[in-house]
Short mmCIF file of C-alpha atoms in Angstrom, two decimals:
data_model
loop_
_atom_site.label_atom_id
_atom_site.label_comp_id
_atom_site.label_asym_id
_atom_site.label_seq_id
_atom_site.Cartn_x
_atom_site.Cartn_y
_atom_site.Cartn_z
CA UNK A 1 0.00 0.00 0.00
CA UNK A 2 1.36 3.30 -0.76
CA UNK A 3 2.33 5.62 2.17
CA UNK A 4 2.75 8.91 -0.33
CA UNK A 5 0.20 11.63 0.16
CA UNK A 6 -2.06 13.03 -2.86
CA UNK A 7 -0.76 16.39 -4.13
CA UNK A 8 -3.57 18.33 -3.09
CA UNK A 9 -2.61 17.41 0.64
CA UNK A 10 0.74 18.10 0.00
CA UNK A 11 -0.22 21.61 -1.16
CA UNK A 12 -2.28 21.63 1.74
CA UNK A 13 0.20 21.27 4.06
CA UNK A 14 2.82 23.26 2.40
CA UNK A 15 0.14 26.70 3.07
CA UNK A 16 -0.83 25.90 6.52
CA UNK A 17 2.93 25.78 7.43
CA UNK A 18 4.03 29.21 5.04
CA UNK A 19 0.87 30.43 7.26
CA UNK A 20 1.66 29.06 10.43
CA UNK A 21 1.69 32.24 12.82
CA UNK A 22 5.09 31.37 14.15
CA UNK A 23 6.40 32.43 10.79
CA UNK A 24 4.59 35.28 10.32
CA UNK A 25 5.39 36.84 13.38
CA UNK A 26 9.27 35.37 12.89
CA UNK A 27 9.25 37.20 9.86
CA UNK A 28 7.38 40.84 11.04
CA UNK A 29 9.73 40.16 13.66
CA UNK A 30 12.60 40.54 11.19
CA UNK A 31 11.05 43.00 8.98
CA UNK A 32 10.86 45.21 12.03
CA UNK A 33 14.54 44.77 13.53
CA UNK A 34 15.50 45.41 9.67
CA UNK A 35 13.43 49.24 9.98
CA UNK A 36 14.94 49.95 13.41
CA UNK A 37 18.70 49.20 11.69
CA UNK A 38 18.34 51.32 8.90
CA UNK A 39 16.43 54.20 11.08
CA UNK A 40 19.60 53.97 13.91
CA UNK A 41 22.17 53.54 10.55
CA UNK A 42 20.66 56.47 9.06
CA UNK A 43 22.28 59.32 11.35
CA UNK A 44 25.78 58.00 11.19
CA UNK A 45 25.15 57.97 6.98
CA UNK A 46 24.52 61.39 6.58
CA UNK A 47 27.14 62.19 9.25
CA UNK A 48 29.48 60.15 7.08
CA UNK A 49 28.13 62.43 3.96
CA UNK A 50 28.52 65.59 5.59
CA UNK A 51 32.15 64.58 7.12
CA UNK A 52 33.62 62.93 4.35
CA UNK A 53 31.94 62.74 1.43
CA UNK A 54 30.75 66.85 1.12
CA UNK A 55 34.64 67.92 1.50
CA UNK A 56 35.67 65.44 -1.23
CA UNK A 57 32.90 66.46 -3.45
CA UNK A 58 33.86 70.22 -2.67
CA UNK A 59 37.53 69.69 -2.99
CA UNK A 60 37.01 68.47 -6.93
CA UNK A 61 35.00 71.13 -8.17
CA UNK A 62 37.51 74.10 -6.78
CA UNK A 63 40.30 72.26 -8.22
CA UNK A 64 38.47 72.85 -11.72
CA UNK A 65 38.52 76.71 -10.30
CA UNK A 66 41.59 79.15 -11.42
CA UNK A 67 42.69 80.40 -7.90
CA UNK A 68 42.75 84.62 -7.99
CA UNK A 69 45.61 86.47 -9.05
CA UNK A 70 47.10 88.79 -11.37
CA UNK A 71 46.71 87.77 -14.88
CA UNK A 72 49.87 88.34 -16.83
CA UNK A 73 47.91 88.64 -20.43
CA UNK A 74 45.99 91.39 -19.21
CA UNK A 75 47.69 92.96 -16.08
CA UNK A 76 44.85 92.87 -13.90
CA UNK A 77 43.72 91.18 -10.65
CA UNK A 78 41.15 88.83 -11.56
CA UNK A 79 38.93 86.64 -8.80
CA UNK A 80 39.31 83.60 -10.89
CA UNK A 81 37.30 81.17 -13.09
CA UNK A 82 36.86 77.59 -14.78
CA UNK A 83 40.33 76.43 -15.34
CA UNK A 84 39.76 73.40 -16.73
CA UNK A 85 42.31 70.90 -16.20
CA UNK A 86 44.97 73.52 -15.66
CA UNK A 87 45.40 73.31 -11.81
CA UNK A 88 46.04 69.39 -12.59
CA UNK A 89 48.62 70.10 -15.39
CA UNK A 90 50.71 72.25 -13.39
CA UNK A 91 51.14 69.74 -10.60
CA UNK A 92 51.51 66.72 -13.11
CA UNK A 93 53.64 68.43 -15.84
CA UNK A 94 54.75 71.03 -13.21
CA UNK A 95 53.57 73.82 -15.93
CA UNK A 96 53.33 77.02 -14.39
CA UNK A 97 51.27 79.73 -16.97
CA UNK A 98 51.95 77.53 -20.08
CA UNK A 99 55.88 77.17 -19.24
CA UNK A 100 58.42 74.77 -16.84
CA UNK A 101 57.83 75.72 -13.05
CA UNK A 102 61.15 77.39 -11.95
CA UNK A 103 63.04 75.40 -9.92
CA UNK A 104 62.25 76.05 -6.38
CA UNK A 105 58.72 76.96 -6.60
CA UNK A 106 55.78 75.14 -5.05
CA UNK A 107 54.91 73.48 -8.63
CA UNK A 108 57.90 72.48 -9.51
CA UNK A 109 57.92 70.18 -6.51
CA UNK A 110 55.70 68.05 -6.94
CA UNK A 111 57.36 65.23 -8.34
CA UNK A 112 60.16 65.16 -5.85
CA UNK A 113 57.30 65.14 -3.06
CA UNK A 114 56.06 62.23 -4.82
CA UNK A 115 59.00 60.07 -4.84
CA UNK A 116 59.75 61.21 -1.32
CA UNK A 117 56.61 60.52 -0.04
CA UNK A 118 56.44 57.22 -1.37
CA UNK A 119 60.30 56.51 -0.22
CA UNK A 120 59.49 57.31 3.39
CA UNK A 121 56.42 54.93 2.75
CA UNK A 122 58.11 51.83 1.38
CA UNK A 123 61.73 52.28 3.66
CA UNK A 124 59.41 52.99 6.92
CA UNK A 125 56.41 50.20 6.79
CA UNK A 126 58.98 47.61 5.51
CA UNK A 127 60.69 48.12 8.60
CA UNK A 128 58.16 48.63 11.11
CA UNK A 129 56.75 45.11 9.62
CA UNK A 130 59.98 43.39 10.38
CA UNK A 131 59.98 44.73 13.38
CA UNK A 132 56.80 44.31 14.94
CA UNK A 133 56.70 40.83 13.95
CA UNK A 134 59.32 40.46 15.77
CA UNK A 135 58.16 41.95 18.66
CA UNK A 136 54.93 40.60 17.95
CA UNK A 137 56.08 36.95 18.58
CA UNK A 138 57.77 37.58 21.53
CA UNK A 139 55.35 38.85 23.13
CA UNK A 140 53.23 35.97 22.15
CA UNK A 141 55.34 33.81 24.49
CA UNK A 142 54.09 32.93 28.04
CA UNK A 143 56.64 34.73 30.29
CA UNK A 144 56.41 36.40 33.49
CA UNK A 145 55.80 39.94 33.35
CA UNK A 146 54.58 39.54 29.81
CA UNK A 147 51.05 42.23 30.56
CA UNK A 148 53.68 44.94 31.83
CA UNK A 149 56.01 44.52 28.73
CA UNK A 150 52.70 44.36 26.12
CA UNK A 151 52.21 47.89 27.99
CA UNK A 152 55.45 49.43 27.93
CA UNK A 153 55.74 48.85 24.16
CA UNK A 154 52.45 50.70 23.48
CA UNK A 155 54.34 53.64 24.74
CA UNK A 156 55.99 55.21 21.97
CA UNK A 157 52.80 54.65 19.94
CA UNK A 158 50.62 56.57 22.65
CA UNK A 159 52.78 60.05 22.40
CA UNK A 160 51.45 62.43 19.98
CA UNK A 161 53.21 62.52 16.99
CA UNK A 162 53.83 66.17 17.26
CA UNK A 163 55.78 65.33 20.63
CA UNK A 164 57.15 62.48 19.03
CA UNK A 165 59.18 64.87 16.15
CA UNK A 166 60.52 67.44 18.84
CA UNK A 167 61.94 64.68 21.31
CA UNK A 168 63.65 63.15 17.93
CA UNK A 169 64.74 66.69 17.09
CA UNK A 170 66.87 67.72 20.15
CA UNK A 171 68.32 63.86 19.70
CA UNK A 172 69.50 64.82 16.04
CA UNK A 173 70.52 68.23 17.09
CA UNK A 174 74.42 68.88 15.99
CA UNK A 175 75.01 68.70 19.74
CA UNK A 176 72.28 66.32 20.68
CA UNK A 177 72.58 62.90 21.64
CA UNK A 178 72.84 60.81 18.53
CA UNK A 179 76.70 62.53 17.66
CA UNK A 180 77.70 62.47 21.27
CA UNK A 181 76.68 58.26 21.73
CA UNK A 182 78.44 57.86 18.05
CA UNK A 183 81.65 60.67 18.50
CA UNK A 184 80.16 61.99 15.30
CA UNK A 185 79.38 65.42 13.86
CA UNK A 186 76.49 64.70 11.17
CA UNK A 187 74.11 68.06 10.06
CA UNK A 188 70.85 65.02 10.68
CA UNK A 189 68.51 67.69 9.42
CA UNK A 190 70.59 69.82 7.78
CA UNK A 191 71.55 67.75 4.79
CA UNK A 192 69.43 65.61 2.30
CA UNK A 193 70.15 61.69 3.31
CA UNK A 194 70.51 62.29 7.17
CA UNK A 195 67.59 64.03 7.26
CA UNK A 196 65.23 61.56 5.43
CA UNK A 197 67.25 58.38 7.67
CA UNK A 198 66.28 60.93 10.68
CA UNK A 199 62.74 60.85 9.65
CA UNK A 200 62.72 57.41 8.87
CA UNK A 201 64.21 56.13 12.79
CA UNK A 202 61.90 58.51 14.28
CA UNK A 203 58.35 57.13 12.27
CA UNK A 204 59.91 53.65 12.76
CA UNK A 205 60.43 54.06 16.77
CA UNK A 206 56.47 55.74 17.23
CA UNK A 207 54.74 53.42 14.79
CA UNK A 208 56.37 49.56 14.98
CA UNK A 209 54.45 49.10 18.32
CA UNK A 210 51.09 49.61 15.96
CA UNK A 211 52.25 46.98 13.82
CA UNK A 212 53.41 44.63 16.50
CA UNK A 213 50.02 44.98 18.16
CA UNK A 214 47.97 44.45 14.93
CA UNK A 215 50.13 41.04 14.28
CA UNK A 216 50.31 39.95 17.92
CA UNK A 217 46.24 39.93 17.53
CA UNK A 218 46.68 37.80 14.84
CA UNK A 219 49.49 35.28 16.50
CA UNK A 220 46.72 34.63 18.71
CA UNK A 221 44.58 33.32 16.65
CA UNK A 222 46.33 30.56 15.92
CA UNK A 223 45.56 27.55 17.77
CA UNK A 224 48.53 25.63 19.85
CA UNK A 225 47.72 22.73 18.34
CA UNK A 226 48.41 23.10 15.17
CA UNK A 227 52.49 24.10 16.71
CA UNK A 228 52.39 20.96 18.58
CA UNK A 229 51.16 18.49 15.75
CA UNK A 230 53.98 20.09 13.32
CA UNK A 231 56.52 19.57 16.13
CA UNK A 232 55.43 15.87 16.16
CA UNK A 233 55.69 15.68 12.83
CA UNK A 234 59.50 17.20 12.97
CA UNK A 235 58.67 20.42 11.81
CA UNK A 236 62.08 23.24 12.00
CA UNK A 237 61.50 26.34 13.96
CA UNK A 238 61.60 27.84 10.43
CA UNK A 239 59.15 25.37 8.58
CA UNK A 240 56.83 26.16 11.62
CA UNK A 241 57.45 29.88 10.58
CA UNK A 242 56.69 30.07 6.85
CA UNK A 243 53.98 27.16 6.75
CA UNK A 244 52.48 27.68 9.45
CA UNK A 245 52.64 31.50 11.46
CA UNK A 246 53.41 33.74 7.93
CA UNK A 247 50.16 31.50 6.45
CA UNK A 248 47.63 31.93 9.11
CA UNK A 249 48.99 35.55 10.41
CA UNK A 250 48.49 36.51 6.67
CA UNK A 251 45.18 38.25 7.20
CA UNK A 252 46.08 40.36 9.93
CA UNK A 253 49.59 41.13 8.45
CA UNK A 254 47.71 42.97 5.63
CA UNK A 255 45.55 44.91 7.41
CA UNK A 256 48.53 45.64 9.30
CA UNK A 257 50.23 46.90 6.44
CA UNK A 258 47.56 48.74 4.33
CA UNK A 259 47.07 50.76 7.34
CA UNK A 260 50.17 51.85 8.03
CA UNK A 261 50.96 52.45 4.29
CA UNK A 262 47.84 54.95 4.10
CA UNK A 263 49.37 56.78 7.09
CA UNK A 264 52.35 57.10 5.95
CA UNK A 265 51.10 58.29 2.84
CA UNK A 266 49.96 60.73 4.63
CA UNK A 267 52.85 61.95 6.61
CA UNK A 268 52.81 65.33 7.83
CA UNK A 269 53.98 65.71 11.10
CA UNK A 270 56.93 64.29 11.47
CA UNK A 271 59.02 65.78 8.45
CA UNK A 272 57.34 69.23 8.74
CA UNK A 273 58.56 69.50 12.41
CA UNK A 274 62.07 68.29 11.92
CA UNK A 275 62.97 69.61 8.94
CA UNK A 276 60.28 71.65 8.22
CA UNK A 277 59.90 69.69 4.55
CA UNK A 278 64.28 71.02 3.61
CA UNK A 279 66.54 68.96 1.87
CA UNK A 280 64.35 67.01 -0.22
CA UNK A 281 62.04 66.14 2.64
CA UNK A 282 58.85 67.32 1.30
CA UNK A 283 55.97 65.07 1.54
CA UNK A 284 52.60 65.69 -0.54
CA UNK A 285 50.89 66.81 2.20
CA UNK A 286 53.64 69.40 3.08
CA UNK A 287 53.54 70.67 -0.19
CA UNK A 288 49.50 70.60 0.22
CA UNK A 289 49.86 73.12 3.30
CA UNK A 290 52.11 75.09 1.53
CA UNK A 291 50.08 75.73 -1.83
CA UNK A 292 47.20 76.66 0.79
CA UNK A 293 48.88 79.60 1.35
CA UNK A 294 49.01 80.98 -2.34
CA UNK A 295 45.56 79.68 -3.64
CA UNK A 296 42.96 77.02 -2.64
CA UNK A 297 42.18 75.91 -5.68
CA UNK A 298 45.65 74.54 -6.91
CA UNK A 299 45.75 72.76 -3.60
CA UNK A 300 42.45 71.51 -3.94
CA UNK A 301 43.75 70.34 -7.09
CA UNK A 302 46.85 68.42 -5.35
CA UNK A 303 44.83 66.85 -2.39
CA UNK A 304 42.80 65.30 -5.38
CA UNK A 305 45.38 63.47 -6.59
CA UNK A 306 46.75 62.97 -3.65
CA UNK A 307 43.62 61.23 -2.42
CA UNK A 308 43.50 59.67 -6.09
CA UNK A 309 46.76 58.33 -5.31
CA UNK A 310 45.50 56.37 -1.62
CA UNK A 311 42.79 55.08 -3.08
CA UNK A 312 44.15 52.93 -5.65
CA UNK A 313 46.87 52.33 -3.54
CA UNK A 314 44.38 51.04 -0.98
CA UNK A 315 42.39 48.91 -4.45
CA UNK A 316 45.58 47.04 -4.95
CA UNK A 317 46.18 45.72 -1.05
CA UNK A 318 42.53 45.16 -0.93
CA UNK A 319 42.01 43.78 -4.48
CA UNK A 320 45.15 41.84 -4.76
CA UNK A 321 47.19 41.66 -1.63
CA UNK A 322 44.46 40.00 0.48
CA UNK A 323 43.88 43.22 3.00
CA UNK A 324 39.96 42.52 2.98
CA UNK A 325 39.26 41.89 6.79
CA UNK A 326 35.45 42.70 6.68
CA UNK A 327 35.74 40.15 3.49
CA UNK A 328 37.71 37.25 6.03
CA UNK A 329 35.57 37.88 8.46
CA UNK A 330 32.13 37.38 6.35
CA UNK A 331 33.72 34.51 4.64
CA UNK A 332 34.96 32.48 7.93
CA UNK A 333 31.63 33.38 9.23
CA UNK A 334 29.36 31.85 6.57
CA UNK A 335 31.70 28.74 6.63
#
């Protein structure tokens, strides 16, 4: 005899339960919850709009502005205007009214800025990574005394950076303390290489303990278990390290990195402080806050591609490079 139900009882069944009033208030329930989210979300979005994305917005359309000034055709002061894609041709050809920026001037800069900025970038995060790594894995040791030692390297990183570039300045002073440990008599801010290596050991003492915090958060993530079984196996100290830590600390290592490489992208105080942007020091955003000073427009201009520039350095780590944490996350959660 057959045990299998007619269809129309089937369909029967299959309404009573999509009407069952457990589901329908399950799913008002949700409905509900999902107005209350957006209605809570919806402050902090136009917050967001009015921080961020207004001055963006704002910033593009006066770079297409001419800034006001005298106008050499004519010989009189004029407010300004649409000027096109000027502003952007004189920082990216370093054009300056149809003709090569003279050397010195602002525009004529910006290319030097750029290879600077991106020097400090690449020279300073490399380091900081090796470095807090390496301070990362100690501290992910069991040793007494290890809570105190976890706080005492978040010092450096706690001082404002502003505080950070003046201590570092009387320590490269001609008579500070870095010639009288070494018996030297080095110009550190005074001449082109010093200077930047200046800059470069001061970011690198405030920032590694960032780093090292970032990829100690990771280390922990990684089960003990997975060290013990490799041991068993007869796994080296370094075959632990590059199949098993680099692997698994991977995520965290990125983020790690992509957010230091947008700061120092960035880097203002530091340089500006120390060397006030001299001997080839100049960041972009230096040479932002100086073109300030002479028109708004033009510097709108360079903080355009200046931002241009974060973002797709930001695409590529996030794209390519596996910095995608809110990506990991979803993904391990859905697993």
């Amino acid at each position: 005899m057959s045990t299998k139900l007619p269809e129309r009882t089937r369909a029967k069944a299959r309404a009573e339960t999509h009407h069952m009033p457990g589901r329908e208030s399950a799913d008002r329930k949700q409905v509900t919850q999902g107005r209350w989210a957006s209605a809570l979300l919806l402050p902090t979005l136009v917050l967001l709009a009015v921080v961020i994305i207004y001055p963006v917005v704002n910033a593009i359309i006066m770079s297409f502005q001419k800034d006001a000034g005298l106008n050499p055709a004519t010989g009189f002061f004029e407010q300004g205007g649409a000027a096109g894609l000027d502003n952007y041709a004189h920082w990216l050809f370093q054009q300056c009214n149809g003709q090569a920026c003279p050397p010195g001037t602002i525009g004529s800069q910006f290319w030097s800025a750029f290879g600077t900025t991106f020097f400090f970038t690449v020279v300073t995060v490399a380091l900081e990574t090796v470095l807090g790594f390496w301070m990362a894995i100690i501290m992910a040791r069991s040793f007494r005394g290890r809570s105190a030692v976890r706080a005492a390297v978040l010092v450096p990183w706690a001082i404002p950076t502003a505080v950070t570039a003046k201590l570092w300045f009387f320590i490269f002073a001609f008579d500070g303390i870095a010639n009288k440990v070494f018996g030297t008599q080095i110009l550190w801010t005074g001449s082109e290489w010093p200077a930047k290596w200046a800059i470069i050991i001061s970011d690198t003492w405030k920032t590694t303990p960032f780093m090292a915090l970032l990829i100690l958060a990771g280390l922990q993530l990684i089960p003990d278990e997975v060290y013990e079984a490799a041991k068993v196996d007869g796994a080296t100290a370094w075959q632990r390290f590059t199949q098993i830590t680099l692997p698994l600390v991977k995520p965290a290592l990125m983020v790690a990195v992509l957010f230091r490489v947008l700061d120092a992208l960035r880097m203002f105080d530091l340089p500006y402080i120390m060397t006030q942007g001299a001997n080839n020091t100049t960041t972009l955003s230096i040479l932002v806050v100086d073109q300030i000073r002479e028109g708004f427009n033009s510097a709108a201009a360079l903080s355009t591609v200046t931002f241009i520039v974060i973002f797709l350095v930001a695409f590529i780590f996030v794209r390519f490079l596996g910095a995608n944490a809110v990506g990991a996350a979803t993904s391990s959660g859905r697993k």
